[in-house]
């Protein structure tokens, strides 16, 4: 349960200080503390794909792969475009306990700002992968993939000798956010200004809203009929929280 008038305020180090008298400017100071804490300098990454060049996006993809268990990563950049490859990597697979083997992966990085992955483009990527002796193909896209395209891929995959996987934008963003600080250290050019938190519906039936910066935290909106109404209620709640502060109900 959330309340609006805290009975304490943080000191300069962010520690709880008890028994502070109530006064009119109290909640405003606490709200400002929350704002500064959530928007600390150096913790934001540019994820507006229009501001990220294709080459920088590929570099980010390679760094994310390294953080998620891939090894022997080779990023070809523009030199690899003529062979239909952006990144070649390996990943240790354990098909059964006691048996391990390295699988060869090819990764295609597709940064979209307006369009999305089409059937013809997907087929070109699959055909290009035939030239390489790989076990799996991973396609990373900054968009969503339609249900029809996924159905087509399920059928078409039977004709290719490798497994196919697609990381849609939400999948990729989760991986980026899970390793954000390390990624900013290795790719400082991705450090950006203060961006608004990116909210998205996780479950349309329950109208649960999750946040790109805090994947473990959700806002559950009840008694609404659609996502837009849920977003409006959540926005109203966040503005109220920022203006009034809060306290935990023990």
Short mmCIF file of C-alpha atoms in Angstrom, two decimals:
data_model
loop_
_atom_site.label_atom_id
_atom_site.label_comp_id
_atom_site.label_asym_id
_atom_site.label_seq_id
_atom_site.Cartn_x
_atom_site.Cartn_y
_atom_site.Cartn_z
CA UNK A 1 0.00 0.00 0.00
CA UNK A 2 1.26 3.46 -0.87
CA UNK A 3 0.84 6.59 1.26
CA UNK A 4 1.50 10.18 0.24
CA UNK A 5 3.15 11.84 3.26
CA UNK A 6 6.47 10.35 4.37
CA UNK A 7 7.47 10.66 8.02
CA UNK A 8 11.15 10.92 7.13
CA UNK A 9 13.42 12.40 4.51
CA UNK A 10 16.79 11.22 3.18
CA UNK A 11 19.98 12.95 4.21
CA UNK A 12 22.68 13.95 1.71
CA UNK A 13 23.90 10.36 1.57
CA UNK A 14 20.47 8.91 0.88
CA UNK A 15 20.01 7.47 4.38
CA UNK A 16 16.71 7.46 6.24
CA UNK A 17 16.45 10.18 8.93
CA UNK A 18 13.67 9.62 11.47
CA UNK A 19 11.36 12.06 13.27
CA UNK A 20 11.44 14.92 10.80
CA UNK A 21 8.50 17.30 11.44
CA UNK A 22 5.85 17.57 8.74
CA UNK A 23 5.92 20.78 6.71
CA UNK A 24 4.60 21.98 3.31
CA UNK A 25 7.86 21.63 1.35
CA UNK A 26 8.59 18.21 2.78
CA UNK A 27 7.10 16.00 0.08
CA UNK A 28 8.55 18.13 -2.69
CA UNK A 29 12.08 17.66 -1.35
CA UNK A 30 11.57 13.90 -1.08
CA UNK A 31 10.16 13.74 -4.62
CA UNK A 32 13.22 15.60 -5.90
CA UNK A 33 15.45 13.06 -4.16
CA UNK A 34 13.65 10.22 -5.95
CA UNK A 35 14.03 12.01 -9.27
CA UNK A 36 17.76 12.52 -8.80
CA UNK A 37 18.25 8.93 -7.68
CA UNK A 38 16.47 7.48 -10.70
CA UNK A 39 18.17 9.83 -13.15
CA UNK A 40 21.75 9.61 -11.91
CA UNK A 41 24.30 10.94 -14.38
CA UNK A 42 26.10 8.29 -16.40
CA UNK A 43 23.45 5.58 -15.96
CA UNK A 44 21.46 6.26 -19.13
CA UNK A 45 22.03 4.63 -22.49
CA UNK A 46 20.83 5.82 -25.87
CA UNK A 47 18.16 3.37 -27.02
CA UNK A 48 16.46 5.60 -29.56
CA UNK A 49 17.60 3.59 -32.56
CA UNK A 50 17.49 6.67 -34.80
CA UNK A 51 20.48 7.97 -32.83
CA UNK A 52 22.42 4.71 -33.17
CA UNK A 53 24.23 4.03 -36.43
CA UNK A 54 24.02 0.54 -37.96
CA UNK A 55 27.70 -0.04 -37.16
CA UNK A 56 27.25 1.04 -33.53
CA UNK A 57 24.18 -1.18 -33.23
CA UNK A 58 26.20 -4.16 -34.45
CA UNK A 59 28.89 -3.31 -31.91
CA UNK A 60 26.23 -3.28 -29.19
CA UNK A 61 24.89 -6.64 -30.37
CA UNK A 62 28.38 -8.14 -30.20
CA UNK A 63 28.85 -6.81 -26.66
CA UNK A 64 25.48 -8.23 -25.56
CA UNK A 65 26.41 -11.63 -27.01
CA UNK A 66 29.63 -11.59 -25.00
CA UNK A 67 27.61 -10.90 -21.83
CA UNK A 68 25.18 -13.74 -22.54
CA UNK A 69 27.55 -16.67 -22.89
CA UNK A 70 28.84 -16.42 -26.46
CA UNK A 71 32.57 -16.81 -27.13
CA UNK A 72 35.00 -16.42 -30.05
CA UNK A 73 32.91 -13.50 -31.27
CA UNK A 74 33.96 -12.10 -34.64
CA UNK A 75 32.28 -8.89 -35.74
CA UNK A 76 32.75 -8.36 -39.46
CA UNK A 77 31.07 -4.98 -39.85
CA UNK A 78 30.81 -3.70 -43.41
CA UNK A 79 33.39 -6.28 -44.54
CA UNK A 80 30.94 -9.08 -43.78
CA UNK A 81 27.98 -7.64 -45.62
CA UNK A 82 28.92 -9.28 -48.91
CA UNK A 83 28.66 -12.72 -47.30
CA UNK A 84 25.42 -12.01 -45.45
CA UNK A 85 26.94 -12.06 -41.99
CA UNK A 86 27.38 -9.48 -39.25
CA UNK A 87 28.73 -11.61 -36.41
CA UNK A 88 30.06 -15.15 -36.11
CA UNK A 89 30.30 -16.68 -32.62
CA UNK A 90 30.29 -19.90 -30.64
CA UNK A 91 28.27 -21.00 -27.64
CA UNK A 92 28.75 -23.98 -25.37
CA UNK A 93 25.81 -26.37 -25.55
CA UNK A 94 25.01 -29.22 -23.15
CA UNK A 95 22.54 -31.49 -25.00
CA UNK A 96 22.61 -34.06 -22.18
CA UNK A 97 24.37 -34.09 -18.79
CA UNK A 98 28.06 -34.87 -19.16
CA UNK A 99 28.25 -34.01 -22.86
CA UNK A 100 29.24 -30.56 -24.06
CA UNK A 101 29.99 -29.17 -27.48
CA UNK A 102 30.46 -25.77 -29.04
CA UNK A 103 27.82 -24.67 -31.53
CA UNK A 104 28.56 -22.27 -34.35
CA UNK A 105 26.26 -19.24 -34.55
CA UNK A 106 25.75 -16.56 -37.15
CA UNK A 107 24.11 -13.35 -35.98
CA UNK A 108 22.39 -10.77 -38.15
CA UNK A 109 21.76 -7.33 -36.62
CA UNK A 110 18.86 -5.38 -38.12
CA UNK A 111 18.30 -1.85 -36.85
CA UNK A 112 14.88 -0.63 -37.93
CA UNK A 113 13.57 2.87 -37.24
CA UNK A 114 10.35 2.78 -39.27
CA UNK A 115 9.87 -0.56 -41.02
CA UNK A 116 10.19 -4.11 -39.71
CA UNK A 117 11.50 -7.49 -40.83
CA UNK A 118 9.72 -8.66 -43.98
CA UNK A 119 9.25 -12.16 -45.38
CA UNK A 120 11.52 -11.48 -48.38
CA UNK A 121 14.28 -10.08 -46.17
CA UNK A 122 14.01 -12.99 -43.76
CA UNK A 123 14.30 -15.46 -46.63
CA UNK A 124 17.40 -13.64 -47.88
CA UNK A 125 18.98 -13.94 -44.43
CA UNK A 126 18.18 -17.65 -44.25
CA UNK A 127 19.55 -18.30 -47.74
CA UNK A 128 22.72 -16.31 -47.00
CA UNK A 129 23.32 -18.40 -43.88
CA UNK A 130 23.51 -21.54 -46.03
CA UNK A 131 26.96 -20.44 -47.18
CA UNK A 132 28.29 -20.79 -43.64
CA UNK A 133 28.62 -24.01 -41.68
CA UNK A 134 26.62 -23.00 -38.62
CA UNK A 135 24.37 -24.72 -36.13
CA UNK A 136 22.14 -21.74 -35.36
CA UNK A 137 21.14 -18.39 -36.81
CA UNK A 138 20.15 -15.50 -34.54
CA UNK A 139 18.45 -12.43 -36.00
CA UNK A 140 18.31 -9.36 -33.74
CA UNK A 141 15.74 -6.75 -34.76
CA UNK A 142 14.65 -3.41 -33.28
CA UNK A 143 11.01 -4.10 -34.07
CA UNK A 144 8.37 -6.74 -33.52
CA UNK A 145 7.79 -9.75 -35.75
CA UNK A 146 4.29 -10.44 -36.99
CA UNK A 147 2.51 -13.68 -36.17
CA UNK A 148 2.21 -14.47 -39.89
CA UNK A 149 5.97 -14.14 -40.35
CA UNK A 150 6.64 -16.40 -37.38
CA UNK A 151 4.23 -18.99 -38.81
CA UNK A 152 6.06 -18.82 -42.14
CA UNK A 153 9.42 -19.26 -40.40
CA UNK A 154 8.15 -22.33 -38.54
CA UNK A 155 7.27 -23.96 -41.86
CA UNK A 156 10.33 -22.74 -43.77
CA UNK A 157 12.76 -23.82 -41.05
CA UNK A 158 12.29 -27.45 -42.09
CA UNK A 159 14.24 -26.74 -45.28
CA UNK A 160 17.32 -25.30 -43.55
CA UNK A 161 20.05 -27.33 -41.79
CA UNK A 162 20.33 -24.95 -38.82
CA UNK A 163 18.10 -23.65 -36.04
CA UNK A 164 16.65 -20.16 -36.31
CA UNK A 165 16.02 -17.68 -33.51
CA UNK A 166 14.77 -14.10 -33.46
CA UNK A 167 15.36 -11.52 -30.74
CA UNK A 168 12.65 -8.91 -31.07
CA UNK A 169 13.09 -5.44 -29.63
CA UNK A 170 11.74 -6.30 -26.17
CA UNK A 171 13.95 -9.40 -25.97
CA UNK A 172 17.01 -7.38 -26.93
CA UNK A 173 16.20 -4.47 -24.61
CA UNK A 174 15.91 -6.84 -21.65
CA UNK A 175 19.39 -8.16 -22.35
CA UNK A 176 20.76 -4.63 -22.77
CA UNK A 177 19.21 -3.46 -19.51
CA UNK A 178 20.47 -6.51 -17.62
CA UNK A 179 24.06 -5.55 -18.50
CA UNK A 180 23.68 -1.80 -18.99
CA UNK A 181 26.50 -0.56 -16.76
CA UNK A 182 29.04 -2.98 -18.21
CA UNK A 183 27.93 -2.12 -21.74
CA UNK A 184 28.33 1.60 -21.09
CA UNK A 185 31.87 0.98 -19.88
CA UNK A 186 32.81 -0.93 -23.03
CA UNK A 187 30.85 1.31 -25.44
CA UNK A 188 30.96 4.83 -23.94
CA UNK A 189 29.58 6.38 -27.13
CA UNK A 190 26.20 4.90 -26.17
CA UNK A 191 26.00 7.03 -23.03
CA UNK A 192 23.17 9.48 -23.50
CA UNK A 193 21.16 12.12 -21.74
CA UNK A 194 18.18 11.63 -19.50
CA UNK A 195 15.57 9.65 -21.38
CA UNK A 196 11.98 8.97 -20.30
CA UNK A 197 11.43 5.49 -18.95
CA UNK A 198 10.03 3.23 -21.64
CA UNK A 199 6.80 1.60 -20.49
CA UNK A 200 5.15 -1.27 -22.32
CA UNK A 201 2.24 -3.65 -21.70
CA UNK A 202 3.46 -7.07 -20.58
CA UNK A 203 0.10 -8.81 -20.32
CA UNK A 204 -2.89 -7.30 -22.09
CA UNK A 205 -5.41 -9.35 -20.10
CA UNK A 206 -4.20 -8.10 -16.75
CA UNK A 207 -3.00 -4.67 -17.95
CA UNK A 208 0.38 -5.01 -16.28
CA UNK A 209 2.90 -2.35 -17.27
CA UNK A 210 6.62 -3.05 -17.01
CA UNK A 211 9.56 -0.67 -17.35
CA UNK A 212 12.78 -1.00 -19.34
CA UNK A 213 14.91 0.34 -16.47
CA UNK A 214 13.34 -1.83 -13.74
CA UNK A 215 12.35 -5.13 -15.32
CA UNK A 216 11.51 -6.72 -11.94
CA UNK A 217 8.91 -4.04 -11.09
CA UNK A 218 5.44 -3.82 -12.61
CA UNK A 219 2.49 -1.45 -12.31
CA UNK A 220 -0.80 -3.37 -12.24
CA UNK A 221 -3.81 -1.28 -13.26
CA UNK A 222 -7.27 -2.57 -12.39
CA UNK A 223 -10.81 -1.64 -13.45
CA UNK A 224 -9.82 -0.47 -16.94
CA UNK A 225 -10.85 -1.87 -20.30
CA UNK A 226 -7.80 -1.21 -22.49
CA UNK A 227 -4.09 -0.46 -22.49
CA UNK A 228 -4.51 3.25 -23.23
CA UNK A 229 -6.73 3.68 -20.18
CA UNK A 230 -4.19 1.75 -18.11
CA UNK A 231 -1.36 3.99 -19.35
CA UNK A 232 -3.38 7.09 -18.42
CA UNK A 233 -4.02 5.77 -14.90
CA UNK A 234 -0.38 4.75 -14.48
CA UNK A 235 0.79 8.20 -15.63
CA UNK A 236 -1.57 9.85 -13.14
CA UNK A 237 -0.22 7.62 -10.36
CA UNK A 238 3.43 8.34 -11.19
CA UNK A 239 2.81 12.10 -11.26
CA UNK A 240 1.06 11.88 -7.90
CA UNK A 241 3.93 9.81 -6.49
CA UNK A 242 6.54 12.27 -7.74
CA UNK A 243 4.66 15.24 -6.28
CA UNK A 244 3.89 13.72 -2.88
CA UNK A 245 6.54 11.15 -2.06
CA UNK A 246 5.65 7.87 -0.38
CA UNK A 247 6.20 5.61 2.61
CA UNK A 248 6.13 1.83 2.97
CA UNK A 249 3.17 0.34 4.81
CA UNK A 250 4.60 -2.06 7.41
#
